[in-house]
Amino acid sequence: MIDKIRNDFDRIALHDQQGWNHNNHYHRFLLKQLPAKCKTVLEIGCGTGEFSRLLAQYTDKVVAIDLSPNMIEVAKQRSRNYHNIDFQVADILQWNFPVEQFDAIASIATVHHLPLENLLPSLKTALKPSGRLIILDLLEHENLKDMLSDLIAVPLNWLLQQALNRHIQQSPEAAEAMREHLRTDKYLTLSQAQQIYTNTLKKAKVRKHLFWRYSVVWEKSAVV
């Protein structure tokens, strides 16, 4: 499965075009969750580095990791003017997490590929006291309330696509690469996410968002 994910994103990276999407719609919200004093950030699943570059404007150093070599190559090309981002090609499940090194750990649309129960303890260890874990990921519908939110999300998504992505012409190759990836994607429901995160991270704030996303914000307790 790891090889398929890597190959999928290697293909997607070749056709990436910068524009509005359901992930960067929430960048401003995620940036607001950073600790007041934030010098070092780890980003898991950085892709082409769009959020990495935003983080680099608020912090001294960003360590940005992605499984896909092609994604990292595009990220480096687009980030030439940023000298405080350390892009790394790595499988985060095999990565050697340092102890209490990061003021924040962020991840966007990545953790649904990962065994969260195994990953979360490592993230806890890598955060400094008072450090924050900030996650945005995709959400599966589980009830009528979720489906009703589509009455707002679907037409608003169309309007924003028309207004902000009019310049983008997606190639057949790009569409096929994304279809192939989505074919095997699986997502948590909100109740599943709440159970998994709060079992490991006490007082984690798990919140549903409009464009088929949920967020998690958790602060590690300070040393007394």
Coordinates of N, CA and C in Angstrom, one line a residue:
M1 N 0.8 -1.2 0.0 CA 0.0 0.0 0.0 C 0.9 1.3 0.0
I2 N 2.0 1.2 0.7 CA 2.9 2.4 0.8 C 3.4 2.7 -0.6
D3 N 3.8 1.6 -1.3 CA 4.3 1.8 -2.7 C 3.3 2.4 -3.6
K4 N 2.0 2.0 -3.5 CA 0.9 2.6 -4.3 C 0.8 4.0 -4.0
I5 N 0.7 4.4 -2.7 CA 0.6 5.8 -2.3 C 1.7 6.6 -2.9
R6 N 2.9 6.1 -2.8 CA 4.1 6.9 -3.3 C 4.0 7.0 -4.8
N7 N 3.6 6.0 -5.5 CA 3.5 6.0 -7.0 C 2.3 7.0 -7.4
D8 N 1.2 6.9 -6.7 CA 0.1 7.8 -7.0 C 0.5 9.3 -6.9
F9 N 1.2 9.6 -5.8 CA 1.5 11.0 -5.6 C 2.7 11.5 -6.5
D10 N 3.6 10.5 -6.9 CA 4.6 10.8 -7.9 C 3.9 11.2 -9.2
R11 N 2.8 10.5 -9.6 CA 2.1 10.9 -10.8 C 1.4 12.2 -10.6
I12 N 0.7 12.4 -9.5 CA -0.1 13.6 -9.3 C 0.8 14.8 -9.3
A13 N 2.0 14.7 -8.7 CA 3.0 15.8 -8.7 C 3.3 16.4 -10.0
L14 N 3.4 15.5 -11.0 CA 3.8 15.9 -12.4 C 2.7 16.8 -13.0
H15 N 1.5 16.8 -12.5 CA 0.4 17.5 -13.1 C -0.1 18.6 -12.2
D16 N 0.6 18.9 -11.1 CA 0.0 19.8 -10.1 C -0.1 21.2 -10.6
Q17 N -1.2 21.8 -10.4 CA -1.4 23.2 -10.7 C -1.9 24.0 -9.5
Q18 N -1.4 25.1 -9.2 CA -1.7 25.8 -8.0 C -3.0 26.6 -8.1
G19 N -3.9 26.3 -7.2 CA -5.2 26.9 -7.2 C -5.9 26.6 -5.9
W20 N -7.2 27.1 -5.8 CA -8.0 26.9 -4.6 C -8.4 25.4 -4.5
N21 N -8.4 24.8 -3.3 CA -8.9 23.5 -3.1 C -9.4 23.3 -1.7
H22 N -9.9 22.2 -1.4 CA -10.6 22.0 -0.1 C -9.6 21.9 1.1
N23 N -8.3 21.8 0.8 CA -7.3 21.8 1.8 C -6.8 23.2 2.1
N24 N -6.4 24.0 1.0 CA -5.8 25.3 1.3 C -6.9 26.3 1.7
H25 N -8.2 25.9 1.5 CA -9.3 26.8 2.0 C -9.1 27.0 3.5
Y26 N -8.5 26.0 4.2 CA -8.4 26.0 5.7 C -7.0 26.4 6.2
H27 N -6.1 26.8 5.3 CA -4.8 27.2 5.7 C -4.8 28.3 6.8
R28 N -5.7 29.3 6.6 CA -5.7 30.4 7.6 C -6.2 29.9 8.9
F29 N -7.2 29.1 8.9 CA -7.6 28.5 10.2 C -6.5 27.7 10.9
L30 N -5.8 26.9 10.1 CA -4.7 26.1 10.7 C -3.6 27.0 11.2
L31 N -3.2 28.0 10.5 CA -2.1 28.9 11.0 C -2.5 29.6 12.3
K32 N -3.8 29.9 12.5 CA -4.3 30.5 13.8 C -4.1 29.5 15.0
Q33 N -3.9 28.2 14.7 CA -3.8 27.3 15.8 C -2.3 27.1 16.3
L34 N -1.4 27.7 15.6 CA 0.0 27.6 16.0 C 0.2 28.3 17.4
P35 N 1.1 27.7 18.2 CA 1.4 28.4 19.5 C 1.9 29.8 19.3
A36 N 1.7 30.6 20.3 CA 2.2 32.0 20.2 C 3.7 32.1 19.9
K37 N 4.5 31.3 20.6 CA 5.9 31.2 20.4 C 6.2 29.9 19.7
C38 N 6.4 30.0 18.4 CA 6.6 28.8 17.5 C 7.8 28.9 16.7
K39 N 8.9 28.2 17.1 CA 10.1 28.3 16.4 C 10.4 27.1 15.4
T40 N 9.9 25.9 15.8 CA 10.2 24.8 14.9 C 8.9 24.0 14.7
V41 N 8.7 23.6 13.4 CA 7.4 22.9 13.0 C 7.8 21.7 12.2
L42 N 7.1 20.6 12.4 CA 7.2 19.4 11.6 C 5.9 19.3 10.8
E43 N 6.1 19.2 9.4 CA 4.9 19.0 8.6 C 5.0 17.6 8.0
I44 N 3.9 16.9 8.2 CA 3.9 15.5 7.7 C 3.0 15.5 6.4
G45 N 3.5 15.0 5.3 CA 2.8 15.0 4.1 C 2.7 16.4 3.4
C46 N 3.9 17.0 3.2 CA 3.9 18.4 2.8 C 3.5 18.6 1.3
G47 N 3.5 17.5 0.5 CA 3.2 17.7 -0.9 C 4.1 18.6 -1.6
T48 N 3.5 19.6 -2.4 CA 4.3 20.5 -3.1 C 4.8 21.7 -2.3
G49 N 4.5 21.7 -1.0 CA 5.1 22.7 0.0 C 4.3 23.9 0.1
E50 N 3.0 24.0 -0.3 CA 2.3 25.2 -0.2 C 2.1 25.6 1.2
F51 N 1.7 24.7 2.1 CA 1.5 25.1 3.5 C 2.9 25.2 4.2
S52 N 3.9 24.5 3.7 CA 5.3 24.6 4.3 C 5.7 26.1 4.2
R53 N 5.5 26.7 3.0 CA 5.9 28.1 2.8 C 5.2 29.1 3.7
L54 N 3.9 28.8 3.9 CA 3.2 29.6 4.9 C 3.8 29.5 6.3
L55 N 4.0 28.2 6.7 CA 4.6 28.0 8.0 C 6.0 28.7 8.2
A56 N 6.7 28.7 7.1 CA 8.1 29.3 7.1 C 8.1 30.8 7.4
Q57 N 6.9 31.4 7.1 CA 6.8 32.8 7.4 C 6.5 33.1 8.8
Y58 N 6.1 32.1 9.6 CA 5.8 32.3 11.0 C 6.7 31.6 12.0
T59 N 7.7 30.9 11.5 CA 8.5 30.1 12.3 C 10.0 30.2 11.9
D60 N 10.9 29.7 12.7 CA 12.3 29.8 12.4 C 12.7 28.6 11.5
K61 N 12.1 27.4 11.7 CA 12.5 26.3 10.9 C 11.3 25.3 10.7
V62 N 11.1 24.9 9.4 CA 10.1 23.9 9.1 C 10.8 22.6 8.6
V63 N 10.5 21.5 9.2 CA 10.9 20.2 8.6 C 9.7 19.6 7.9
A64 N 9.8 19.5 6.6 CA 8.7 19.1 5.8 C 8.9 17.8 5.1
I65 N 8.1 16.8 5.4 CA 8.4 15.4 5.0 C 7.2 14.9 4.1
D66 N 7.6 14.2 3.0 CA 6.7 13.6 2.1 C 7.2 12.3 1.6
L67 N 6.3 11.4 1.3 CA 6.7 10.0 0.8 C 7.1 10.1 -0.6
S68 N 6.6 11.1 -1.4 CA 6.8 11.1 -2.8 C 8.0 12.0 -3.2
P69 N 9.0 11.4 -3.8 CA 10.2 12.1 -4.3 C 9.8 13.2 -5.3
N70 N 8.8 13.0 -6.2 CA 8.4 14.0 -7.1 C 7.7 15.2 -6.4
M71 N 6.9 14.9 -5.4 CA 6.3 16.0 -4.6 C 7.4 16.9 -4.0
I72 N 8.4 16.3 -3.4 CA 9.5 17.0 -2.8 C 10.3 17.8 -3.8
E73 N 10.5 17.3 -5.0 CA 11.2 18.0 -6.0 C 10.5 19.2 -6.4
V74 N 9.1 19.1 -6.6 CA 8.3 20.3 -6.9 C 8.3 21.3 -5.8
A75 N 8.3 20.8 -4.6 CA 8.3 21.7 -3.4 C 9.6 22.5 -3.3
K76 N 10.7 21.8 -3.6 CA 12.0 22.5 -3.5 C 12.0 23.6 -4.6
Q77 N 11.6 23.3 -5.8 CA 11.6 24.2 -6.9 C 10.8 25.5 -6.6
R78 N 9.6 25.3 -6.0 CA 8.7 26.4 -5.6 C 9.1 27.1 -4.4
S79 N 10.1 26.6 -3.7 CA 10.5 27.2 -2.4 C 11.9 27.7 -2.4
R80 N 12.4 28.0 -3.5 CA 13.8 28.5 -3.6 C 14.1 29.7 -2.8
N81 N 13.1 30.5 -2.5 CA 13.4 31.7 -1.8 C 13.2 31.5 -0.3
Y82 N 12.9 30.3 0.1 CA 12.7 30.0 1.5 C 13.9 29.1 2.0
H83 N 14.7 29.7 2.9 CA 15.9 29.0 3.4 C 15.7 28.3 4.7
N84 N 14.5 28.4 5.3 CA 14.3 27.8 6.6 C 13.4 26.6 6.5
I85 N 13.3 26.0 5.3 CA 12.5 24.7 5.1 C 13.4 23.6 4.8
D86 N 13.4 22.5 5.6 CA 14.2 21.3 5.3 C 13.2 20.3 4.7
F87 N 13.2 20.1 3.4 CA 12.4 19.1 2.8 C 13.1 17.8 2.8
Q88 N 12.3 16.7 3.2 CA 12.9 15.4 3.2 C 11.9 14.4 2.6
V89 N 12.5 13.5 1.8 CA 11.7 12.3 1.3 C 11.8 11.2 2.3
A90 N 10.7 10.8 2.9 CA 10.7 9.8 4.0 C 9.3 9.2 4.2
D91 N 9.3 8.0 4.6 CA 8.1 7.3 5.1 C 8.0 7.7 6.6
I92 N 7.0 8.4 7.0 CA 6.9 8.9 8.3 C 6.8 7.8 9.4
L93 N 6.3 6.6 8.9 CA 6.2 5.5 9.8 C 7.6 4.9 10.2
Q94 N 8.6 5.2 9.3 CA 10.0 4.7 9.5 C 10.9 5.8 10.0
W95 N 10.4 7.0 10.1 CA 11.2 8.2 10.5 C 11.6 8.2 11.9
N96 N 12.8 8.6 12.2 CA 13.3 8.6 13.6 C 12.9 9.9 14.3
F97 N 11.8 9.8 15.0 CA 11.3 11.0 15.7 C 12.2 11.5 16.8
P98 N 12.5 12.7 16.9 CA 13.3 13.3 18.0 C 12.4 13.5 19.2
V99 N 13.0 13.6 20.4 CA 12.2 13.8 21.6 C 12.0 15.3 21.9
E100 N 10.8 15.7 22.0 CA 10.5 17.1 22.4 C 11.3 18.2 21.6
Q101 N 11.1 18.1 20.3 CA 11.9 19.0 19.4 C 11.0 20.1 18.7
F102 N 9.7 19.8 18.6 CA 8.9 20.7 17.8 C 7.9 21.5 18.6
D103 N 7.7 22.7 18.3 CA 6.7 23.5 18.9 C 5.3 23.2 18.3
A104 N 5.3 22.7 17.1 CA 4.0 22.3 16.4 C 4.3 21.2 15.4
I105 N 3.3 20.3 15.3 CA 3.3 19.3 14.2 C 2.0 19.5 13.4
A106 N 2.2 19.6 12.1 CA 1.0 19.9 11.3 C 0.9 18.8 10.2
S107 N -0.3 18.5 9.8 CA -0.5 17.5 8.7 C -1.8 17.8 8.0
I108 N -1.8 17.9 6.7 CA -3.0 18.1 5.9 C -3.2 17.0 4.9
A109 N -4.4 16.4 5.0 CA -4.9 15.4 4.1 C -3.9 14.2 3.9
T110 N -3.3 13.8 5.0 CA -2.3 12.8 5.0 C -2.6 11.6 5.9
V111 N -3.1 11.9 7.1 CA -3.2 10.8 8.1 C -4.2 9.7 7.8
H112 N -5.1 9.9 6.8 CA -6.0 8.8 6.5 C -5.2 7.7 5.8
H113 N -4.0 8.0 5.4 CA -3.1 6.9 4.8 C -2.4 6.1 5.9
L114 N -2.4 6.6 7.1 CA -1.5 6.1 8.2 C -2.3 5.4 9.3
P115 N -1.7 4.4 10.0 CA -2.3 3.8 11.2 C -2.2 4.8 12.4
L116 N -3.2 5.6 12.6 CA -3.2 6.6 13.6 C -2.8 6.2 15.0
E117 N -3.3 5.0 15.4 CA -3.1 4.5 16.7 C -1.6 4.3 17.0
N118 N -0.8 3.9 15.9 CA 0.6 3.8 16.0 C 1.4 5.1 15.9
L119 N 0.8 6.0 15.1 CA 1.5 7.3 14.8 C 1.4 8.3 16.0
L120 N 0.2 8.4 16.6 CA 0.0 9.5 17.5 C 1.0 9.4 18.7
P121 N 1.3 8.3 19.3 CA 2.3 8.3 20.4 C 3.7 9.0 20.0
S122 N 4.1 8.7 18.8 CA 5.3 9.3 18.3 C 5.2 10.8 18.2
L123 N 4.1 11.3 17.7 CA 3.8 12.7 17.6 C 3.8 13.4 19.0
K124 N 3.2 12.7 19.9 CA 3.2 13.2 21.3 C 4.7 13.4 21.8
T125 N 5.5 12.4 21.6 CA 6.9 12.4 22.0 C 7.7 13.5 21.4
A126 N 7.4 13.8 20.1 CA 8.2 14.7 19.4 C 7.8 16.2 19.7
L127 N 6.7 16.4 20.3 CA 6.3 17.8 20.6 C 6.9 18.2 21.9
K128 N 7.3 19.5 21.9 CA 7.8 20.1 23.2 C 6.6 20.3 24.1
P129 N 6.8 20.4 25.4 CA 5.8 20.8 26.3 C 5.1 22.1 25.9
S130 N 3.8 22.1 25.9 CA 2.9 23.2 25.3 C 2.9 23.3 23.8
G131 N 3.6 22.3 23.2 CA 3.5 22.2 21.7 C 2.1 21.7 21.2
R132 N 1.8 22.0 20.0 CA 0.5 21.7 19.5 C 0.6 20.8 18.2
L133 N -0.4 19.8 18.2 CA -0.6 19.0 17.1 C -1.8 19.6 16.3
I134 N -1.6 19.8 15.0 CA -2.7 20.4 14.2 C -2.9 19.6 12.9
I135 N -4.1 19.0 12.8 CA -4.3 18.1 11.7 C -5.6 18.5 11.0
L136 N -5.5 18.4 9.7 CA -6.7 18.5 8.8 C -6.8 17.3 7.9
D137 N -7.9 16.6 7.9 CA -8.0 15.4 7.1 C -9.4 15.3 6.5
L138 N -9.6 14.3 5.6 CA -10.8 14.1 4.9 C -11.8 13.3 5.8
L139 N -13.1 13.5 5.6 CA -14.1 13.0 6.4 C -15.1 12.2 5.6
E140 N -15.6 11.1 6.2 CA -16.6 10.3 5.6 C -18.0 10.6 6.2
H141 N -19.0 10.7 5.4 CA -20.4 10.9 6.0 C -20.8 9.8 6.9
E142 N -21.5 10.1 7.9 CA -22.0 9.0 8.7 C -23.5 9.1 9.1
N143 N -24.1 10.3 8.9 CA -25.5 10.5 9.3 C -26.1 11.5 8.4
L144 N -27.4 11.7 8.6 CA -28.2 12.7 7.8 C -27.7 14.1 8.0
K145 N -27.2 14.5 9.2 CA -26.7 15.8 9.4 C -25.5 16.1 8.4
D146 N -24.6 15.1 8.3 CA -23.5 15.2 7.4 C -23.9 15.4 6.0
M147 N -24.9 14.7 5.5 CA -25.4 14.8 4.2 C -26.1 16.1 3.9
L148 N -26.8 16.6 4.9 CA -27.5 17.9 4.8 C -26.5 19.0 4.6
S149 N -25.2 18.9 5.2 CA -24.2 19.9 5.0 C -23.8 20.0 3.5
D150 N -24.1 19.0 2.7 CA -23.8 19.0 1.3 C -24.6 20.0 0.6
L151 N -25.8 20.3 1.2 CA -26.7 21.3 0.5 C -26.0 22.7 0.5
I152 N -25.1 22.9 1.4 CA -24.3 24.2 1.4 C -23.0 23.9 0.6
A153 N -22.3 22.8 1.0 CA -20.9 22.6 0.5 C -20.9 22.4 -1.0
V154 N -21.8 21.7 -1.6 CA -21.8 21.4 -3.1 C -21.9 22.6 -3.9
P155 N -22.9 23.4 -3.7 CA -23.0 24.7 -4.5 C -21.9 25.7 -4.2
L156 N -21.5 25.8 -3.0 CA -20.4 26.7 -2.6 C -19.1 26.3 -3.3
N157 N -18.9 25.0 -3.3 CA -17.7 24.4 -3.9 C -17.7 24.8 -5.4
W158 N -18.8 24.6 -6.1 CA -18.9 25.0 -7.5 C -18.6 26.5 -7.8
L159 N -19.2 27.3 -6.9 CA -19.0 28.8 -7.1 C -17.5 29.1 -6.9
L160 N -16.9 28.6 -5.9 CA -15.5 28.9 -5.6 C -14.6 28.3 -6.7
Q161 N -14.9 27.1 -7.2 CA -14.2 26.6 -8.4 C -14.2 27.5 -9.6
Q162 N -15.5 28.0 -9.8 CA -15.6 28.9 -11.0 C -14.9 30.2 -10.8
A163 N -14.9 30.7 -9.6 CA -14.4 32.0 -9.3 C -12.8 32.0 -9.2
L164 N -12.3 30.9 -8.6 CA -10.9 30.9 -8.3 C -10.0 30.0 -9.1
N165 N -10.6 29.1 -9.8 CA -9.9 28.1 -10.6 C -10.2 28.2 -12.1
R166 N -10.7 29.3 -12.5 CA -11.1 29.4 -13.9 C -9.9 29.2 -14.9
H167 N -8.7 29.6 -14.3 CA -7.5 29.5 -15.1 C -7.0 28.1 -15.3
I168 N -7.5 27.2 -14.5 CA -6.9 25.8 -14.5 C -7.6 24.9 -15.5
Q169 N -6.9 24.3 -16.4 CA -7.4 23.3 -17.3 C -6.8 22.0 -17.0
Q170 N -7.5 21.1 -16.4 CA -7.0 19.8 -15.9 C -6.9 18.9 -17.1
S171 N -5.7 18.3 -17.3 CA -5.4 17.4 -18.4 C -6.1 16.0 -18.1
P172 N -6.3 15.2 -19.1 CA -6.8 13.8 -18.8 C -5.9 13.0 -18.0
E173 N -4.6 13.2 -18.1 CA -3.6 12.5 -17.3 C -3.7 12.9 -15.9
A174 N -3.9 14.1 -15.6 CA -4.0 14.6 -14.2 C -5.3 14.0 -13.6
A175 N -6.4 14.1 -14.3 CA -7.7 13.5 -13.8 C -7.6 12.0 -13.6
E176 N -6.9 11.3 -14.4 CA -6.7 9.9 -14.3 C -5.9 9.5 -13.1
A177 N -4.8 10.3 -12.9 CA -3.9 10.1 -11.7 C -4.7 10.3 -10.4
M178 N -5.5 11.3 -10.3 CA -6.3 11.5 -9.1 C -7.4 10.5 -8.9
R179 N -8.0 10.1 -10.0 CA -9.1 9.0 -9.9 C -8.4 7.7 -9.4
E180 N -7.3 7.4 -9.9 CA -6.6 6.1 -9.4 C -6.3 6.2 -8.0
H181 N -5.8 7.4 -7.5 CA -5.5 7.5 -6.1 C -6.8 7.4 -5.2
L182 N -7.8 8.1 -5.6 CA -9.0 8.1 -4.8 C -9.7 6.8 -4.8
R183 N -9.4 5.9 -5.7 CA -10.1 4.6 -5.8 C -9.9 3.8 -4.5
T184 N -8.7 4.0 -3.9 CA -8.4 3.2 -2.7 C -8.4 4.0 -1.4
D185 N -8.7 5.3 -1.5 CA -8.7 6.1 -0.3 C -9.9 5.7 0.6
K186 N -9.7 5.7 1.9 CA -10.7 5.5 2.9 C -10.6 6.5 4.0
Y187 N -11.7 7.0 4.5 CA -11.7 8.1 5.5 C -12.4 7.7 6.8
L188 N -12.1 8.4 7.8 CA -12.8 8.2 9.1 C -14.1 9.0 9.1
T189 N -15.1 8.6 9.8 CA -16.3 9.4 10.2 C -15.9 10.3 11.3
L190 N -16.7 11.3 11.6 CA -16.4 12.2 12.7 C -16.3 11.4 14.1
S191 N -17.3 10.5 14.3 CA -17.3 9.8 15.6 C -16.1 8.9 15.7
Q192 N -15.6 8.3 14.6 CA -14.4 7.4 14.6 C -13.2 8.3 14.9
A193 N -13.1 9.5 14.3 CA -12.0 10.4 14.5 C -12.0 10.8 16.0
Q194 N -13.1 11.2 16.5 CA -13.2 11.6 17.9 C -12.7 10.5 18.9
Q195 N -13.1 9.3 18.6 CA -12.7 8.2 19.5 C -11.2 7.9 19.4
I196 N -10.7 7.9 18.2 CA -9.2 7.5 18.1 C -8.4 8.6 18.7
Y197 N -8.7 9.9 18.4 CA -7.8 11.0 18.9 C -7.9 11.1 20.4
T198 N -9.1 11.1 20.9 CA -9.3 11.4 22.4 C -8.8 10.2 23.2
N199 N -8.7 9.0 22.6 CA -8.2 7.8 23.4 C -6.7 8.0 23.6
T200 N -6.0 8.7 22.7 CA -4.5 8.9 22.9 C -4.2 10.3 23.3
L201 N -5.0 11.3 22.9 CA -4.7 12.7 23.2 C -5.9 13.3 24.0
K202 N -5.7 13.3 25.3 CA -6.8 13.8 26.1 C -7.1 15.3 25.8
K203 N -8.4 15.6 25.8 CA -8.8 16.9 25.5 C -8.5 17.4 24.1
A204 N -8.3 16.5 23.2 CA -8.1 16.9 21.8 C -9.4 17.5 21.3
K205 N -9.3 18.6 20.5 CA -10.5 19.2 19.9 C -10.7 18.7 18.5
V206 N -11.7 17.9 18.3 CA -12.0 17.4 17.0 C -13.2 18.1 16.4
R207 N -13.1 18.7 15.3 CA -14.2 19.5 14.7 C -14.4 19.2 13.3
K208 N -15.7 19.2 12.9 CA -16.1 19.0 11.5 C -16.1 20.3 10.8
H209 N -15.6 20.3 9.5 CA -15.6 21.5 8.6 C -16.5 21.2 7.4
L210 N -16.8 22.3 6.7 CA -17.8 22.2 5.6 C -17.3 21.4 4.4
F211 N -16.1 21.6 3.9 CA -15.7 20.9 2.7 C -15.1 19.5 2.9
W212 N -15.9 18.7 3.6 CA -15.6 17.3 3.7 C -14.2 17.1 4.5
R213 N -14.1 17.9 5.5 CA -12.8 17.8 6.3 C -13.1 17.9 7.8
Y214 N -12.2 17.4 8.6 CA -12.2 17.6 10.0 C -10.9 18.1 10.5
S215 N -10.9 18.7 11.6 CA -9.6 19.2 12.1 C -9.4 18.6 13.6
V216 N -8.1 18.5 13.9 CA -7.8 18.1 15.3 C -6.8 19.1 15.8
V217 N -7.0 19.7 17.0 CA -6.0 20.5 17.6 C -5.8 20.0 19.0
W218 N -4.6 19.7 19.4 CA -4.3 19.2 20.7 C -3.0 19.9 21.2
E219 N -3.0 20.3 22.5 CA -1.9 20.9 23.1 C -1.3 20.0 24.2
K220 N 0.0 19.7 24.0 CA 0.7 18.9 25.0 C 0.8 19.7 26.3
S221 N 0.6 19.0 27.4 CA 0.7 19.7 28.7 C 2.1 20.2 29.0
A222 N 2.2 21.3 29.7 CA 3.5 21.9 30.0 C 4.1 21.1 31.2
V223 N 5.4 21.1 31.3 CA 6.1 20.4 32.4 C 5.9 21.3 33.6
V224 N 5.4 20.7 34.7 CA 5.2 21.4 36.0 C 6.5 21.4 36.8

